[in-house]
PDB file of C-alpha atoms in Angstrom:
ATOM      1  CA  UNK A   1      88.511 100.330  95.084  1.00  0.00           C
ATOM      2  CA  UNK A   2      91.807  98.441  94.570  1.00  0.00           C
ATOM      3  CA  UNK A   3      94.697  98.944  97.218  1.00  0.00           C
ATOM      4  CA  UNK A   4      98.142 100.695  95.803  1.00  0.00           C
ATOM      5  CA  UNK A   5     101.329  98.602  96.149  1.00  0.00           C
ATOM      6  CA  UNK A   6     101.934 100.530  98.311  1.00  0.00           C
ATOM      7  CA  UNK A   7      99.007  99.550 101.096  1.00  0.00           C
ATOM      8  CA  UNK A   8      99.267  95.972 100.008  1.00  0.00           C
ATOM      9  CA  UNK A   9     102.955  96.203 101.106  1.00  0.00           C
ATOM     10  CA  UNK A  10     101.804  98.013 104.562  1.00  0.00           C
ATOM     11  CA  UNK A  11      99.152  95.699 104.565  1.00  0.00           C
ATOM     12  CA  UNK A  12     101.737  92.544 104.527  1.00  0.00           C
ATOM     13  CA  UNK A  13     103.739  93.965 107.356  1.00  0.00           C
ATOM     14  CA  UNK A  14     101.217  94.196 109.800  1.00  0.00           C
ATOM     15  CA  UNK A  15      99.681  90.682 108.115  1.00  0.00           C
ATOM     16  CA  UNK A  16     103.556  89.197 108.816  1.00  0.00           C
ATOM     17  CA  UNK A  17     102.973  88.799 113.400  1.00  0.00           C
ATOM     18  CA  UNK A  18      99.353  87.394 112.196  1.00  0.00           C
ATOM     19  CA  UNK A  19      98.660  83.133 112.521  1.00  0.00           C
ATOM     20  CA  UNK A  20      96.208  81.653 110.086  1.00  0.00           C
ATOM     21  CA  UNK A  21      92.867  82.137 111.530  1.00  0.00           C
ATOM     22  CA  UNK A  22      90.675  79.561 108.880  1.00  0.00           C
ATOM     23  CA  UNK A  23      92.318  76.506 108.027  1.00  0.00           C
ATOM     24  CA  UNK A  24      90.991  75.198 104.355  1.00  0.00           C
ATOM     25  CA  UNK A  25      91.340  71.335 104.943  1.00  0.00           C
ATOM     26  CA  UNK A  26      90.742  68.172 101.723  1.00  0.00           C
ATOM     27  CA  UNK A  27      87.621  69.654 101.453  1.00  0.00           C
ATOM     28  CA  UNK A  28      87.945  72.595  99.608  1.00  0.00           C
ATOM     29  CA  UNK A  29      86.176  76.105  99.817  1.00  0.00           C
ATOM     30  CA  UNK A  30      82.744  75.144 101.533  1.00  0.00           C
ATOM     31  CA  UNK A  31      79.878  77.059 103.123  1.00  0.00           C
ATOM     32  CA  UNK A  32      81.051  76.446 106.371  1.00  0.00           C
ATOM     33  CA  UNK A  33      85.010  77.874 105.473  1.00  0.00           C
ATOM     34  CA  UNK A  34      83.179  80.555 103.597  1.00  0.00           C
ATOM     35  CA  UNK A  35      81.185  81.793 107.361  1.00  0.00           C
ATOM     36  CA  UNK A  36      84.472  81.417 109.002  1.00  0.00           C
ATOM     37  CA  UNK A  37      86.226  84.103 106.244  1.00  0.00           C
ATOM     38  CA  UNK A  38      83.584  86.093 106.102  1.00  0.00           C
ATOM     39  CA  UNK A  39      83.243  86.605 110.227  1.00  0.00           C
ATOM     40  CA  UNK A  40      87.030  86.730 110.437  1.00  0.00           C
ATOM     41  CA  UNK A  41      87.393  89.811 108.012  1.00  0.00           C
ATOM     42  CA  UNK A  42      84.371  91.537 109.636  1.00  0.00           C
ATOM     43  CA  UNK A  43      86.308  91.339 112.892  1.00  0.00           C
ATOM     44  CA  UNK A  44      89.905  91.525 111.669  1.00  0.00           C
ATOM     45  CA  UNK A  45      89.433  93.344 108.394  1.00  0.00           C
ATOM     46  CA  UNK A  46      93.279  91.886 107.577  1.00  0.00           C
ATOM     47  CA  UNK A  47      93.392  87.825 107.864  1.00  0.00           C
ATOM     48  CA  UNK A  48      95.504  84.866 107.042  1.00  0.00           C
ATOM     49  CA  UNK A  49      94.602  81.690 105.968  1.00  0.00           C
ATOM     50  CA  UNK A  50      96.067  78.229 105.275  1.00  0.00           C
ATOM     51  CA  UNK A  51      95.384  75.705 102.897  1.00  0.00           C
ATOM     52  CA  UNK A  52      96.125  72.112 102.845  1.00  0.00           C
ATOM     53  CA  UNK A  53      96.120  71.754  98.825  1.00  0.00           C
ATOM     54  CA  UNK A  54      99.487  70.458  98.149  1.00  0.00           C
ATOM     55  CA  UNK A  55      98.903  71.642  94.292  1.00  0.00           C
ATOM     56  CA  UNK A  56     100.567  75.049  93.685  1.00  0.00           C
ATOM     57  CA  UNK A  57      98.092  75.893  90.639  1.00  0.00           C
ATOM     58  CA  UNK A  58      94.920  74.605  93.120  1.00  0.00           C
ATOM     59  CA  UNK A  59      96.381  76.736  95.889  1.00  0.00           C
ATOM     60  CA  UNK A  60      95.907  79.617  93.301  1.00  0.00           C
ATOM     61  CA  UNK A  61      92.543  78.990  92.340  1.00  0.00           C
ATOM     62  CA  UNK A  62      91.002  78.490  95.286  1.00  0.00           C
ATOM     63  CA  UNK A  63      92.857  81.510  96.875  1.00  0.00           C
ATOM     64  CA  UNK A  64      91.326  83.767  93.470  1.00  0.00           C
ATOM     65  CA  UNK A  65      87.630  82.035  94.201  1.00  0.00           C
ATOM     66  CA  UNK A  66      87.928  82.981  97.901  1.00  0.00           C
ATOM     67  CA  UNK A  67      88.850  86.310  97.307  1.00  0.00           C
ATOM     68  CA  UNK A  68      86.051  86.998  94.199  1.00  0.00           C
ATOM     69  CA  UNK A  69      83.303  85.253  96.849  1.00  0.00           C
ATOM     70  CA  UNK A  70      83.696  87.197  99.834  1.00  0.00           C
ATOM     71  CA  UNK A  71      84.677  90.486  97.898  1.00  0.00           C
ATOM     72  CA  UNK A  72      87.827  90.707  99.698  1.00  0.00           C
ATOM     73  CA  UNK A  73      91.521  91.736  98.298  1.00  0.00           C
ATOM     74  CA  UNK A  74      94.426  89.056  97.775  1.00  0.00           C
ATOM     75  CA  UNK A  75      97.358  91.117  99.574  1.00  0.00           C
ATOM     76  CA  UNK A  76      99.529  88.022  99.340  1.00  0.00           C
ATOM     77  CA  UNK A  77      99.519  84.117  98.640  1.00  0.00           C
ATOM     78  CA  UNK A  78     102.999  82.113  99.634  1.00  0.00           C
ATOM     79  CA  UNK A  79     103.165  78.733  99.864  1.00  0.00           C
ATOM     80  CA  UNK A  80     100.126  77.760 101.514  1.00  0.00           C
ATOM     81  CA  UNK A  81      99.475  80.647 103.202  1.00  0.00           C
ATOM     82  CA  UNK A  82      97.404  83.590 101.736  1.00  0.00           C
ATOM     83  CA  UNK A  83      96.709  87.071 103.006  1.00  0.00           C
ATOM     84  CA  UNK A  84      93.031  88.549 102.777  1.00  0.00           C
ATOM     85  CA  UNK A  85      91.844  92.155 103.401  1.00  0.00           C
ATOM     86  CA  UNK A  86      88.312  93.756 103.254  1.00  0.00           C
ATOM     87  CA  UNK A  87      87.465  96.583 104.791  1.00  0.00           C
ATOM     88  CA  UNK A  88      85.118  96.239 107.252  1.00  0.00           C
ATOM     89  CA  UNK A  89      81.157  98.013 107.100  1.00  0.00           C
ATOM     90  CA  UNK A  90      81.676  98.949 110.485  1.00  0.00           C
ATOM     91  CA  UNK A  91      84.815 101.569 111.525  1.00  0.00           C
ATOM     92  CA  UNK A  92      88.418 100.975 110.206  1.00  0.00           C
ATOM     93  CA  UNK A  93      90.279  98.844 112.010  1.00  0.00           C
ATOM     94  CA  UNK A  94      93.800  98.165 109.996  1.00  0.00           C
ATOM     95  CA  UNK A  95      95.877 101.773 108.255  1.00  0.00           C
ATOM     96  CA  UNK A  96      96.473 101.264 104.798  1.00  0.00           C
TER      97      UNK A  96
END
């Protein structure tokens, strides 16, 4: 179910005191960075993470690929920085 501006805003405040917890080096969007997302949003449910692509539009596309792999929502990408949420199987962890 997609999020209302209005969660994806409440979402991005509590997403603002977070650091990047998977750093997306030369690389790319491998298996390994895909384990790391996928463990950090079954902890964390709400998660930041930074990419090294100095391209704007390949900063975009990988941030849309992450998202559609792991199923998760794209609250927010700026700069090289992009904001992830997916609720978690297990109990609620962030308010929306």
């Amino acid at each position: 179910m997609p999020l209302t501006p209005k969660q994806k805003q409440t979402l991005k405040a509590q997403a603002h005191a977070l650091h990047p917890i998977v750093l997306i080096g030369n690389n790319g969007f491998t298996d390994n960075v895909k384990k790391e997302i996928e463990t950090g949003l079954e902890a964390h449910e709400l998660i930041k993470i930074r990419m090294q692509q100095t391209d704007r539009e390949s900063r975009k596309e990988t941030f849309k690929m992450i998202c559609d792999t792991v199923h998760a929502e794209a609250i927010q990408l700026v700069g090289k920085v992009g904001i992830l949420y997916r609720e978690s199987a297990r109990k609620n962890k962030v308010k929306k």
